[in-house]
Amino acid sequence: MLSAFTLGLFALVASSEVSASPKPVPITLQSRKTPRGQSSGLRRRALSAISVPLDDFFLGTDLQWFGNISVGTPPQDVSVVFDTGSSSLEFVSTECTSCVQTPKFDPAKSSTFVRGSRTTTLDFSTGVGVDPVVNDDYVLTVRSGTDTVTVGGVPAKNVSLFTIIDQTPAFNVDPFLGIQGMGSRAQGFFAALVKAGLPSLFSLFLTPNAVGNADLLVGGIDNTKFKGNLTFADQIGSGDWEVESTQITVNGKTTSVLKQRRSIIFDSGTSNILFSTSTTNAMYALISSDIKPFKAEPGAYGLPCAKIGSLPAVIDLTFESQQGTPFNLTIPSSELNVGPFKSDPSTCQTLINAFDGLDLVGGSVLKHYYSVWDVGNQRMGFAPNGESQSSMTGASVI
Ligand SMILES: *[C@@H]1O[C@H](CO)[C@@H](O)[C@H](O)[C@H]1NC(C)=O
Ligand SMILES: *[C@@H]1O[C@H](CO)[C@@H](O)[C@H](O)[C@H]1NC(C)=O
Ligand SMILES: *[C@@H]1O[C@H](CO)[C@@H](O)[C@H](O)[C@H]1NC(C)=O
Ligand SMILES: *[C@@H]1O[C@H](CO)[C@@H](O)[C@H](O)[C@H]1NC(C)=O
């Protein structure tokens, strides 16, 4: 879910409500290998990659993937979406009477919780489900605080966070308590783990619901979960994750609009893909003239559900590797149908939403690839998801 925080960075409107995110921690991965003969003290500090199992929030289509972190002393489990489209940690607390998610985090039960004095609102520009955001309907009211956040048994003390004290009803369907931002600058628990010696990267294995076994691997890459080699491309966003794309192809065809270079944001917290109106129209023109804007929800498109099943809609997003070689990330036709509109169940919503001002892809692309989010080297790696369901035996830290 791309948040106002990230948009704020675009617009260079730094809100004084929001504390500056820490600077990236550059890590040369090779240099983390303990040289021969070095004291065992250093070696003892080496941490192993931490695997966090993820559940899929599935409502007819894969929406978001979430897992547990622990907050407080003693630790309370807090389920969060690991969201590369935002950069802060916020979750429901007992103070939120409008929130229906349980079990709520209870600050009174944590001896290390420090309540802050700032309250602010967080506006999300992409929502929880597939429907577009209408009239600012994804807004959280939050209070600042700090507490210990523990992931993989490693406690990070005094982590800045927000407790949700009010939320708009659009959040009520969430099967999780909150959102852990995983932007391209290390912050929160991740920054603390990196400081403690873990490589500054994480990997996402976001599988379709039918496959399962999704996970987040903090500080490592699991070679058993993908086929072939990872291809890396430069990350060019400041705060969010962005890679430059050279062209978009739909069903093997492209147009002058689709051949333009554009910077595409990768947002694990968003399921639909968002492109400017002209790009969206150019893409749909190559799929079917039956796909029309859905008037009731600006930015959304749809067509009669009876017609959608047979439509070919293969989208190839072309990027360049760090070596200058083109590579594609492909969204298969099966992603085109994101399900019937609530307000008109005979019309099915299609994957691409028009949204002027940014180009963004998320779960519908990421679930077909193993993805490496390399904060230390400011690059992203991709390889096709493997079918392998085996555990961590082949895991490696590069
Ligand atoms: C998170 O923890 C709860 C127990 O507090 C457990 O029921 C749930 O399965 C966990 N979720 C995941 C994705 O591991
Ligand atoms: C916690 O962090 C804040 C800044 O985020 C700092 O002002 C404060 O002194 C820290 N507290 C402790 C106990 O380290
Ligand atoms: C992976 O990289 C290695 C070493 O560069 C190369 O020998 C191998 O052919 C590559 N495999 C694939 C599937 O591209
Ligand atoms: C990417 O996809 C386009 C369209 O299908 C295709 O023409 C091109 O050869 C592909 N590029 C690579 C490197 O696979």
mmCIF file with all atom_site columns, C-alpha atoms in Angstrom, residues 39 88 91 103 105 110 126 134 139 143 150 159 164 176 184 292 322 342 346 368 372 377 384 386 395:
data_model
loop_
_atom_site.group_PDB
_atom_site.id
_atom_site.type_symbol
_atom_site.label_atom_id
_atom_site.label_alt_id
_atom_site.label_comp_id
_atom_site.label_asym_id
_atom_site.label_entity_id
_atom_site.label_seq_id
_atom_site.pdbx_PDB_ins_code
_atom_site.Cartn_x
_atom_site.Cartn_y
_atom_site.Cartn_z
_atom_site.occupancy
_atom_site.B_iso_or_equiv
_atom_site.pdbx_formal_charge
_atom_site.auth_seq_id
_atom_site.auth_comp_id
_atom_site.auth_asym_id
_atom_site.auth_atom_id
_atom_site.pdbx_PDB_model_num
ATOM 1  C CA . SER A 1 39  ? 38.853  -13.280 16.673  1.00 0.00 ? 39  SER A CA 1
ATOM 2  C CA . SER A 1 88  ? 6.916   3.055   8.989   1.00 0.00 ? 88  SER A CA 1
ATOM 3  C CA . PHE A 1 91  ? -0.594  -1.395  14.192  1.00 0.00 ? 91  PHE A CA 1
ATOM 4  C CA . PRO A 1 103 ? -5.876  -9.410  19.464  1.00 0.00 ? 103 PRO A CA 1
ATOM 5  C CA . PHE A 1 105 ? -1.637  -4.645  21.028  1.00 0.00 ? 105 PHE A CA 1
ATOM 6  C CA . SER A 1 110 ? 4.584   -3.678  27.829  1.00 0.00 ? 110 SER A CA 1
ATOM 7  C CA . THR A 1 126 ? -3.493  2.302   -2.734  1.00 0.00 ? 126 THR A CA 1
ATOM 8  C CA . VAL A 1 134 ? -12.038 6.589   -3.387  1.00 0.00 ? 134 VAL A CA 1
ATOM 9  C CA . VAL A 1 139 ? -6.886  6.703   6.520   1.00 0.00 ? 139 VAL A CA 1
ATOM 10 C CA . ARG A 1 143 ? -0.018  8.070   17.853  1.00 0.00 ? 143 ARG A CA 1
ATOM 11 C CA . THR A 1 150 ? 11.713  -8.584  18.166  1.00 0.00 ? 150 THR A CA 1
ATOM 12 C CA . VAL A 1 159 ? 12.018  1.353   17.647  1.00 0.00 ? 159 VAL A CA 1
ATOM 13 C CA . ILE A 1 164 ? -3.417  3.032   15.445  1.00 0.00 ? 164 ILE A CA 1
ATOM 14 C CA . PHE A 1 176 ? -3.800  -8.467  10.314  1.00 0.00 ? 176 PHE A CA 1
ATOM 15 C CA . SER A 1 184 ? 14.474  1.004   0.385   1.00 0.00 ? 184 SER A CA 1
ATOM 16 C CA . LYS A 1 292 ? -14.327 0.035   -20.073 1.00 0.00 ? 292 LYS A CA 1
ATOM 17 C CA . GLN A 1 322 ? 22.936  -4.022  -14.081 1.00 0.00 ? 322 GLN A CA 1
ATOM 18 C CA . LYS A 1 342 ? -19.372 -5.300  -5.077  1.00 0.00 ? 342 LYS A CA 1
ATOM 19 C CA . SER A 1 346 ? -21.997 -9.063  -13.191 1.00 0.00 ? 346 SER A CA 1
ATOM 20 C CA . HIS A 1 368 ? 5.468   -15.142 -9.982  1.00 0.00 ? 368 HIS A CA 1
ATOM 21 C CA . VAL A 1 372 ? 15.531  -9.844  -3.476  1.00 0.00 ? 372 VAL A CA 1
ATOM 22 C CA . ASN A 1 377 ? 23.594  -2.354  -2.740  1.00 0.00 ? 377 ASN A CA 1
ATOM 23 C CA . PRO A 1 384 ? 11.194  -17.213 -11.505 1.00 0.00 ? 384 PRO A CA 1
ATOM 24 C CA . GLY A 1 386 ? 10.539  -22.525 -8.202  1.00 0.00 ? 386 GLY A CA 1
ATOM 25 C CA . ALA A 1 395 ? 19.567  -21.001 1.933   1.00 0.00 ? 395 ALA A CA 1
#
